mmCIF file of C-alpha atoms in Angstrom:
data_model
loop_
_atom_site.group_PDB
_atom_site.id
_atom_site.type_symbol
_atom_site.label_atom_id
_atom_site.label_comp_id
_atom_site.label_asym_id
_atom_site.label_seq_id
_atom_site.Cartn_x
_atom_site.Cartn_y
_atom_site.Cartn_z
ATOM 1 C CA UNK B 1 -3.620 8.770 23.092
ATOM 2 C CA UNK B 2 -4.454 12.565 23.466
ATOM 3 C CA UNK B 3 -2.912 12.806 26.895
ATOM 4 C CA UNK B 4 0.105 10.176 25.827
ATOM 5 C CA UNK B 5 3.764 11.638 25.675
ATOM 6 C CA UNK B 6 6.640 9.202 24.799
ATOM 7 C CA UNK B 7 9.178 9.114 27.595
ATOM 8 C CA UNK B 8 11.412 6.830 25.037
ATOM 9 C CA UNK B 9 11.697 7.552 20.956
ATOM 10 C CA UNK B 10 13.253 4.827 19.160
ATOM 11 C CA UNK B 11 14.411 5.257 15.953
ATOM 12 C CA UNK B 12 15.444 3.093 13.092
ATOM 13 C CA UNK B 13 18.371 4.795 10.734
ATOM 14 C CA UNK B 14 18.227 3.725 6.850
ATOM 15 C CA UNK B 15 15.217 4.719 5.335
ATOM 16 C CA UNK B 16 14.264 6.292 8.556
ATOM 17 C CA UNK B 17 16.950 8.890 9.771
ATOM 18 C CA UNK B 18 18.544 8.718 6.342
ATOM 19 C CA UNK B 19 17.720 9.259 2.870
ATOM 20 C CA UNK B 20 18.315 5.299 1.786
ATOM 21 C CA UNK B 21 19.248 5.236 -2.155
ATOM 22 C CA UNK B 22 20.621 2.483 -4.299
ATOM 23 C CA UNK B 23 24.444 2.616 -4.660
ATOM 24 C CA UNK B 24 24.464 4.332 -1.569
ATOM 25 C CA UNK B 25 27.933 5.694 -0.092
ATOM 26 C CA UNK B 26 29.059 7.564 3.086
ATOM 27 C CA UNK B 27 27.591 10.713 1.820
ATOM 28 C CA UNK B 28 24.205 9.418 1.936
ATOM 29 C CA UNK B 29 24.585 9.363 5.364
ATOM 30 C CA UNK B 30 23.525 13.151 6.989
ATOM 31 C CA UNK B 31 20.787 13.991 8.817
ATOM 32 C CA UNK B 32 18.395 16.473 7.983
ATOM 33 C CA UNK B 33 17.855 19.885 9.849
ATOM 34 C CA UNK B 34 13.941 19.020 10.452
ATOM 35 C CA UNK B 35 15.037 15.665 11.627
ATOM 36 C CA UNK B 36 17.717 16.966 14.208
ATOM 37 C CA UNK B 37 15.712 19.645 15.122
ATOM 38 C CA UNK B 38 13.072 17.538 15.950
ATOM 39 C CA UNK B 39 15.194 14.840 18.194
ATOM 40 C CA UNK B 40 16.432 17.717 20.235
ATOM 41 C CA UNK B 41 12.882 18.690 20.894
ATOM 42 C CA UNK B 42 12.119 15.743 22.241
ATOM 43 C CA UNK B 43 15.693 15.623 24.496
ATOM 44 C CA UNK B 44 14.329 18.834 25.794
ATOM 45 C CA UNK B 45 11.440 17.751 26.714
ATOM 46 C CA UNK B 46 12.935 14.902 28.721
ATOM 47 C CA UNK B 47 12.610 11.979 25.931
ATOM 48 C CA UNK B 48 15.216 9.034 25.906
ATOM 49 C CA UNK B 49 16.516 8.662 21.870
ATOM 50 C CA UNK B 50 17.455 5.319 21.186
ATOM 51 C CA UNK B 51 18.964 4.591 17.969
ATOM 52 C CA UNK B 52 17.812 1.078 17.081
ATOM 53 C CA UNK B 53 19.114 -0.550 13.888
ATOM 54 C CA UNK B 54 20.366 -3.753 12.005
ATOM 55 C CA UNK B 55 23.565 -2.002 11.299
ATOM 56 C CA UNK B 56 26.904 -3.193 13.362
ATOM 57 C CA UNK B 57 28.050 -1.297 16.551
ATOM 58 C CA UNK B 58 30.649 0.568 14.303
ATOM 59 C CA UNK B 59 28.020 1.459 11.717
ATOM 60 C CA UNK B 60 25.633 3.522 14.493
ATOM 61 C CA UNK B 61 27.972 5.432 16.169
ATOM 62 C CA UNK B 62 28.695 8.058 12.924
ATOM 63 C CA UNK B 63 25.031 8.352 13.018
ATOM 64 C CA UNK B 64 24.598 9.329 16.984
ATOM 65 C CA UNK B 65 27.791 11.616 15.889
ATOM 66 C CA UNK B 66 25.588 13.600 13.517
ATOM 67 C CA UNK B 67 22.911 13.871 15.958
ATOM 68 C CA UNK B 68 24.997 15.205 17.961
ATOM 69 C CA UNK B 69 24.068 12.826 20.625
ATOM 70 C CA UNK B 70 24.724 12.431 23.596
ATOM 71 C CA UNK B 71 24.553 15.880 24.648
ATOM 72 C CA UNK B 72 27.359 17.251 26.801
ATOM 73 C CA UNK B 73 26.959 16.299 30.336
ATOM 74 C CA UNK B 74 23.931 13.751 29.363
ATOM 75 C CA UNK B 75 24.120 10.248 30.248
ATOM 76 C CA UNK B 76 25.291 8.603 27.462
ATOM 77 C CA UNK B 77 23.321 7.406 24.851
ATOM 78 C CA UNK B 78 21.717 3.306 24.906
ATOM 79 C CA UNK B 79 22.021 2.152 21.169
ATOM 80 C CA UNK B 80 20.212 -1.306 19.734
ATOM 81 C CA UNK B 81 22.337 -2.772 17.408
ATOM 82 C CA UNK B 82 22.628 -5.716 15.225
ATOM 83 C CA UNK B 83 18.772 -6.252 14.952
ATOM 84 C CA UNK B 84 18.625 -6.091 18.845
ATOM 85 C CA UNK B 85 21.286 -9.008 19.561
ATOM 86 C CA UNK B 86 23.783 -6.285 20.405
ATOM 87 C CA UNK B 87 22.861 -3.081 23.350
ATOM 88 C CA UNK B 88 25.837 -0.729 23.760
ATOM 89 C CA UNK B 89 26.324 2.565 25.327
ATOM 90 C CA UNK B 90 27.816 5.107 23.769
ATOM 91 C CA UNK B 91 30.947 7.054 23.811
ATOM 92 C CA UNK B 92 32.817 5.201 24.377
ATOM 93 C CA UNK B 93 31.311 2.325 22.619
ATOM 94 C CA UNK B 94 30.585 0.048 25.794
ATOM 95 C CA UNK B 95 28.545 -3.565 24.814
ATOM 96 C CA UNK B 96 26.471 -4.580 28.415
ATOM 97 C CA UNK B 97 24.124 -6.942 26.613
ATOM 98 C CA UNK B 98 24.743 -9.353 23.143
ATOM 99 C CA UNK B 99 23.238 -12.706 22.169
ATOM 100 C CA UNK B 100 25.021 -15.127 20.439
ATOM 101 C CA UNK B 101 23.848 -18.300 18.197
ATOM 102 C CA UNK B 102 25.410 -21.220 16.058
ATOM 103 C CA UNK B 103 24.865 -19.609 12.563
ATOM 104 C CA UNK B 104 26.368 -22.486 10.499
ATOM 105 C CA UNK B 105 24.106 -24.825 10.099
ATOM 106 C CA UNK B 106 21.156 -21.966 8.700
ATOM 107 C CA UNK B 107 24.347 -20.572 6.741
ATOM 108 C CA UNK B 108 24.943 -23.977 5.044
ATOM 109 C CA UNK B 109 21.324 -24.599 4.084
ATOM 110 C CA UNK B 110 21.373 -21.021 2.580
ATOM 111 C CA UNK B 111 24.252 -21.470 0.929
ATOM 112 C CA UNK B 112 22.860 -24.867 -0.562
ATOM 113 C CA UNK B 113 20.463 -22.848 -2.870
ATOM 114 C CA UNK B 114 22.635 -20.078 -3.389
ATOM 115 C CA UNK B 115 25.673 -20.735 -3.548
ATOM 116 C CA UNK B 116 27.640 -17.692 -4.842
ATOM 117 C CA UNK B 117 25.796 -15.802 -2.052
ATOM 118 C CA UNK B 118 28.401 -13.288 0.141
ATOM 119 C CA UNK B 119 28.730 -14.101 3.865
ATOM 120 C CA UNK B 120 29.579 -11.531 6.554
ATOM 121 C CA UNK B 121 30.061 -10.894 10.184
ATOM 122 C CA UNK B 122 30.790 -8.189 12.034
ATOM 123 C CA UNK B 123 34.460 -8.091 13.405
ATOM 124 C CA UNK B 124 34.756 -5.775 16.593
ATOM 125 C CA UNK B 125 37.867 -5.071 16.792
ATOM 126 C CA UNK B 126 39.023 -3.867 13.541
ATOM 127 C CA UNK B 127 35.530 -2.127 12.935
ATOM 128 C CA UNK B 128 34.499 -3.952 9.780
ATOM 129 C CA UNK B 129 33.325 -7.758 8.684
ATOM 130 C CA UNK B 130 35.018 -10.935 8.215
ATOM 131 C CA UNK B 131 33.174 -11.593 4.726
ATOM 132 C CA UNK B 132 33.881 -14.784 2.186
ATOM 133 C CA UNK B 133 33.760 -12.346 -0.256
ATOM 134 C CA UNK B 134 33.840 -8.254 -0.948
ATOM 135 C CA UNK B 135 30.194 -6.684 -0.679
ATOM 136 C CA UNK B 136 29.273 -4.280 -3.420
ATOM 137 C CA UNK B 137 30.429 -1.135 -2.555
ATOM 138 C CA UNK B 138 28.658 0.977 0.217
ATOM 139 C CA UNK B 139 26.777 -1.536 1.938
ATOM 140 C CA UNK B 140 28.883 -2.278 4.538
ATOM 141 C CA UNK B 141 30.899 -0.021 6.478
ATOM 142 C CA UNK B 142 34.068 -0.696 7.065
ATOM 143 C CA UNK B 143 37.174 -2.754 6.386
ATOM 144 C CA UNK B 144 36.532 -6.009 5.024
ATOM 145 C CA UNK B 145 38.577 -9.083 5.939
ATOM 146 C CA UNK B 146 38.422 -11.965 3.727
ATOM 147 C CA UNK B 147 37.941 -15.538 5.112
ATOM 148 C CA UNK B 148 36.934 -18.905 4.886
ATOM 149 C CA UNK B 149 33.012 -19.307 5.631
ATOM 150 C CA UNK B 150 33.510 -21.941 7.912
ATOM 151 C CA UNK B 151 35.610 -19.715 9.942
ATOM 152 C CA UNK B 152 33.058 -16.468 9.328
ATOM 153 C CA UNK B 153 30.379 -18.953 11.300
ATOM 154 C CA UNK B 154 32.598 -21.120 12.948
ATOM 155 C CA UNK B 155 32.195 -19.735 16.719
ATOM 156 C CA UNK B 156 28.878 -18.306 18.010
ATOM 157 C CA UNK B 157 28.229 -14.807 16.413
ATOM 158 C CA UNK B 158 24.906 -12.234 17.620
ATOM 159 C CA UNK B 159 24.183 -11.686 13.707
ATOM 160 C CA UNK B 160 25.089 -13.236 10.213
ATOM 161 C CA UNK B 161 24.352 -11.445 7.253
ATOM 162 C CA UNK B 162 23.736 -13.333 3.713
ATOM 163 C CA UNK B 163 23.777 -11.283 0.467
ATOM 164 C CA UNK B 164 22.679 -12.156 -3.188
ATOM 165 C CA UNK B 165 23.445 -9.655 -5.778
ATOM 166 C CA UNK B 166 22.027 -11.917 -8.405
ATOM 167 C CA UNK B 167 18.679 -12.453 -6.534
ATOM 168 C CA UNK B 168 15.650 -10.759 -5.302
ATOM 169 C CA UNK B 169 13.861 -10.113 -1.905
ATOM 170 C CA UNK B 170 11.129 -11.723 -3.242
ATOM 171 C CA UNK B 171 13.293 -14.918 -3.737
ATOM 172 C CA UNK B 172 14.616 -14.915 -0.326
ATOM 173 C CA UNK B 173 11.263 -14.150 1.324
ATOM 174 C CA UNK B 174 10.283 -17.528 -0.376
ATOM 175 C CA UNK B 175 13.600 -18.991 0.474
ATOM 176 C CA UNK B 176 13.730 -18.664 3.803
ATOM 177 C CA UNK B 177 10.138 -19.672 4.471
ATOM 178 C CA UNK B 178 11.205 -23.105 2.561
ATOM 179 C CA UNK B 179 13.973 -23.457 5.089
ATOM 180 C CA UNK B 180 11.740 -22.303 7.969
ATOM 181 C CA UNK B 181 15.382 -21.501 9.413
ATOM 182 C CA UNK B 182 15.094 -23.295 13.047
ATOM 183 C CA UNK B 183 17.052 -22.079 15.697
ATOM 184 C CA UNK B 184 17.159 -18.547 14.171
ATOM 185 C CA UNK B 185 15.235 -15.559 13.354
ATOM 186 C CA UNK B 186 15.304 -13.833 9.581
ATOM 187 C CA UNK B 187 14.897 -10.461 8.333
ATOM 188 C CA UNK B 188 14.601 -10.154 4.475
ATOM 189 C CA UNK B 189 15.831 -6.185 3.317
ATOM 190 C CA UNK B 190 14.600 -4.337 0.455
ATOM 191 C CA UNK B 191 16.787 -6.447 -1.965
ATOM 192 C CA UNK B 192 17.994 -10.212 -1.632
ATOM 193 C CA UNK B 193 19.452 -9.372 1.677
ATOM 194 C CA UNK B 194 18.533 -11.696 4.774
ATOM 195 C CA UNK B 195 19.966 -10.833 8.328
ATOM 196 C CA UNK B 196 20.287 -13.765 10.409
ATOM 197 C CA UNK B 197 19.920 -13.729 14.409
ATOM 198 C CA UNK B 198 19.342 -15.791 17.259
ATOM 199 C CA UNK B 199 15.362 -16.958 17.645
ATOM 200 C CA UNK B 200 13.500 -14.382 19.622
ATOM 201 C CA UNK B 201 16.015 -11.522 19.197
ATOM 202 C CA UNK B 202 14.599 -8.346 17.380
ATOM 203 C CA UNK B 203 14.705 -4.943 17.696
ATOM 204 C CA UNK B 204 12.071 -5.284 20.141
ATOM 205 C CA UNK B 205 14.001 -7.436 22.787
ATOM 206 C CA UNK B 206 16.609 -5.001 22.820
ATOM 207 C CA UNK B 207 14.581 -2.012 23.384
ATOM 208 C CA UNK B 208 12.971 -3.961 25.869
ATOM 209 C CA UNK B 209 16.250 -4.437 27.572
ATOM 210 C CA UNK B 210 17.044 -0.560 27.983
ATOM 211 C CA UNK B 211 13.728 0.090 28.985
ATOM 212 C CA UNK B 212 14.141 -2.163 31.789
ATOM 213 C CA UNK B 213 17.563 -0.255 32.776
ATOM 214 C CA UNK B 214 15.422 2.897 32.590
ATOM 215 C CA UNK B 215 12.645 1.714 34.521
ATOM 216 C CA UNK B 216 9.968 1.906 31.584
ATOM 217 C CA UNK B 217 8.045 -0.212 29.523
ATOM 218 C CA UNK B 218 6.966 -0.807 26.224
ATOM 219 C CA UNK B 219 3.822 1.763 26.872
ATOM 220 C CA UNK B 220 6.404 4.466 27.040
ATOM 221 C CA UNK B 221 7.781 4.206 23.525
ATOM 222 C CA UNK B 222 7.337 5.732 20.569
ATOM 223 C CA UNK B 223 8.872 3.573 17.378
ATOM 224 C CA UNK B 224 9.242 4.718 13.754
ATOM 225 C CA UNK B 225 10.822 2.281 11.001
ATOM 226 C CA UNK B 226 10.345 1.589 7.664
ATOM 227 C CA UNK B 227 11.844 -1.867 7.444
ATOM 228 C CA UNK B 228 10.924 -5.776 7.876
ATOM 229 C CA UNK B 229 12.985 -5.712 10.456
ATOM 230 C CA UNK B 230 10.932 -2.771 12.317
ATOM 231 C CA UNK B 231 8.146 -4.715 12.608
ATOM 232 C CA UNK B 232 8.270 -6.151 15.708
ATOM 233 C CA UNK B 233 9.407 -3.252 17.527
ATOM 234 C CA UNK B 234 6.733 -1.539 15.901
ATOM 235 C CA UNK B 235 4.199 -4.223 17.320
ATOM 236 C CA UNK B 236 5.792 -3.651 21.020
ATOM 237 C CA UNK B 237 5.672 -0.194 21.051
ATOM 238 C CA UNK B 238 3.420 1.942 22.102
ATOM 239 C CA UNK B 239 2.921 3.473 19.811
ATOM 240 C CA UNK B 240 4.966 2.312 16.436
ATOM 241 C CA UNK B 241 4.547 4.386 13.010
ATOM 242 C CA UNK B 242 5.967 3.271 9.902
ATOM 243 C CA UNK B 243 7.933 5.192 7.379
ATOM 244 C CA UNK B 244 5.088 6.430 4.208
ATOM 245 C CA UNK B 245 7.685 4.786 1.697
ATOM 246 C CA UNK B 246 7.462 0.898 3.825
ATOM 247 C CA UNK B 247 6.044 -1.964 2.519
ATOM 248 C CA UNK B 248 2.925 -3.292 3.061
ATOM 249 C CA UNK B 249 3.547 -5.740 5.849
ATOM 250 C CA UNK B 250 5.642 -3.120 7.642
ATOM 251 C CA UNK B 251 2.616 -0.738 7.864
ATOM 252 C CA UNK B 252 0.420 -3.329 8.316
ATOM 253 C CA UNK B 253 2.183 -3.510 11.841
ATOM 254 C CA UNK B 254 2.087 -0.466 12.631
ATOM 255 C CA UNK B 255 -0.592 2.002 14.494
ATOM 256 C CA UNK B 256 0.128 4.892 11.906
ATOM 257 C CA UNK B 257 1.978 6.072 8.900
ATOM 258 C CA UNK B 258 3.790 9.237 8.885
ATOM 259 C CA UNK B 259 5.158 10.612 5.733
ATOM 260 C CA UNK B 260 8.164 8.966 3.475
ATOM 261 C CA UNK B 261 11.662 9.379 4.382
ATOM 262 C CA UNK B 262 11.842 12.373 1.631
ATOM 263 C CA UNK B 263 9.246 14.170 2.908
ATOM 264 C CA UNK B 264 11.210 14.160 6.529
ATOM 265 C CA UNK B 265 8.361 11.616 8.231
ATOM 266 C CA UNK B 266 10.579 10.798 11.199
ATOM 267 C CA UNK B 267 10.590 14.900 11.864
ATOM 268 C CA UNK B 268 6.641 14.825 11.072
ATOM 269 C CA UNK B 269 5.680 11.955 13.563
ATOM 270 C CA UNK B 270 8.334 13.352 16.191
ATOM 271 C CA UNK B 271 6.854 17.132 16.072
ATOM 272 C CA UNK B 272 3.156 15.651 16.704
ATOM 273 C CA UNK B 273 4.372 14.965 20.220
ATOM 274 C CA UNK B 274 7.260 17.810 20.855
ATOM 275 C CA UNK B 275 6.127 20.618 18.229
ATOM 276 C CA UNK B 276 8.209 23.235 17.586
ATOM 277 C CA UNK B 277 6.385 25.676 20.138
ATOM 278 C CA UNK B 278 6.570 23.783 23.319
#
């Protein structure tokens, strides 16, 4: 790939952009001087950034903020949000592509084995989550609305989110494989966290769909994640490079490793292609 440049950079955010801890809170969330400095580089160079995350709409847009992104008199910037079942452009925050799917019935079945699990979905207009229940504090942003889980999944919805406290990754990874989930896609996080989302919706479908508005492909890209649900889009790309600090299946996926979040990797992997001398 000596005489490759990407024309697109997409970027996961947690563990990617930002610093993810345990117990996080809104001041985990800034972006480091290598990182931004980096980004611009590649703006200047004529790169597309695309943010590309699981978060909510709501939850990206503080993060394009800090990038300071889009620049004055730039198009505005394409975001992939909810796992890729939600594209928006942003500011404003306009949504021109979302896939929806009946979560209940996977919802149910989850529920079946764990039954004190916390159910949320994103609610637009009030920039927050109708949730059964209140999420620890810090993982989601937002105001949270309490209601009924058969209302939460009661209409068609582009993403469901299911939360354990009491449980581990490792026991949804086997729980969801047990289910086998038809009619949806799953992404297990780092703890007993699973995403839900309409079957063949990822991160990589939605990148897909910008890079169709921008008259690329999939050749073009450059992807860095550190996540489960990276993997795909780190598959599709072009060239995808996983966080140093991802787990084994997520680097497994990928055509490289850069260095760990701490160590500013997405700043490392970035400057390869726009150094700081060009």
């Amino acid at each position: 790939m000596a005489d490759w440049t990407p024309r697109v950079v997409a970027l996961d955010i947690d563990g990617t952009l930002l610093k993810w801890v345990d117990g996080q809170s809104e001041d985990y969330e800034t972006i480091s001087e290598p990182v931004h400095d980096a980004v611009h580089r590649a703006l200047d160079a004529g790169a597309h950034i695309v943010l590309a995350s699981g978060r909510s709409p709501h939850g990206m847009t503080t993060i394009a903020d800090l990038l300071h992104l889009p620049r004055e008199e730039s198009d505005r910037l394409w975001v992939v949000a909810s796992n890729g079942a939600v594209v928006f452009r942003y500011p404003p925050m306009e949504v021109v592509h979302e896939e929806t799917f009946d979560a209940a019935p996977a919802v149910a079945a989850v529920l079946e084995h764990h039954p004190r699990a916390l159910v949320a979905v994103e609610e637009r207009e009030v920039g927050g989550y109708r949730v059964n229940r209140v999420f620890p504090e810090g993982e989601l942003s937002g105001e949270q609305l309490i209601t009924h889980v058969d209302d939460i999944v009661g209409e068609p919805v582009s993403r469901v989110i299911v939360r354990d406290p009491e449980a581990t990754a490792d026991d949804f990874i086997e729980l969801a494989a047990k289910l086998g989930l038809h009619g949806t896609d799953y992404v297990v996080g780092w703890t007993a966290w699973l995403d839900l989302s309409p079957v063949g919706v990822s991160k990589a479908s939605g990148l897909q769909h910008v890079c169709d508005q921008l008259g690329l492909g999939a050749d073009d890209v450059l992807a860095i994640g550190d996540g489960r649900n990276d993997i795909e889009m780190l598959r599709w790309a072009g060239r995808g490079v996983a966080m140093g600090q991802a787990v084994d299946e997520v680097i497994a996926a990928a055509d490289d490793v850069t260095a760990s979040v701490h160590d500013e990797g997405a700043a490392v992997e970035i400057s390869r292609w726009f150094p700081q001398d060009s």
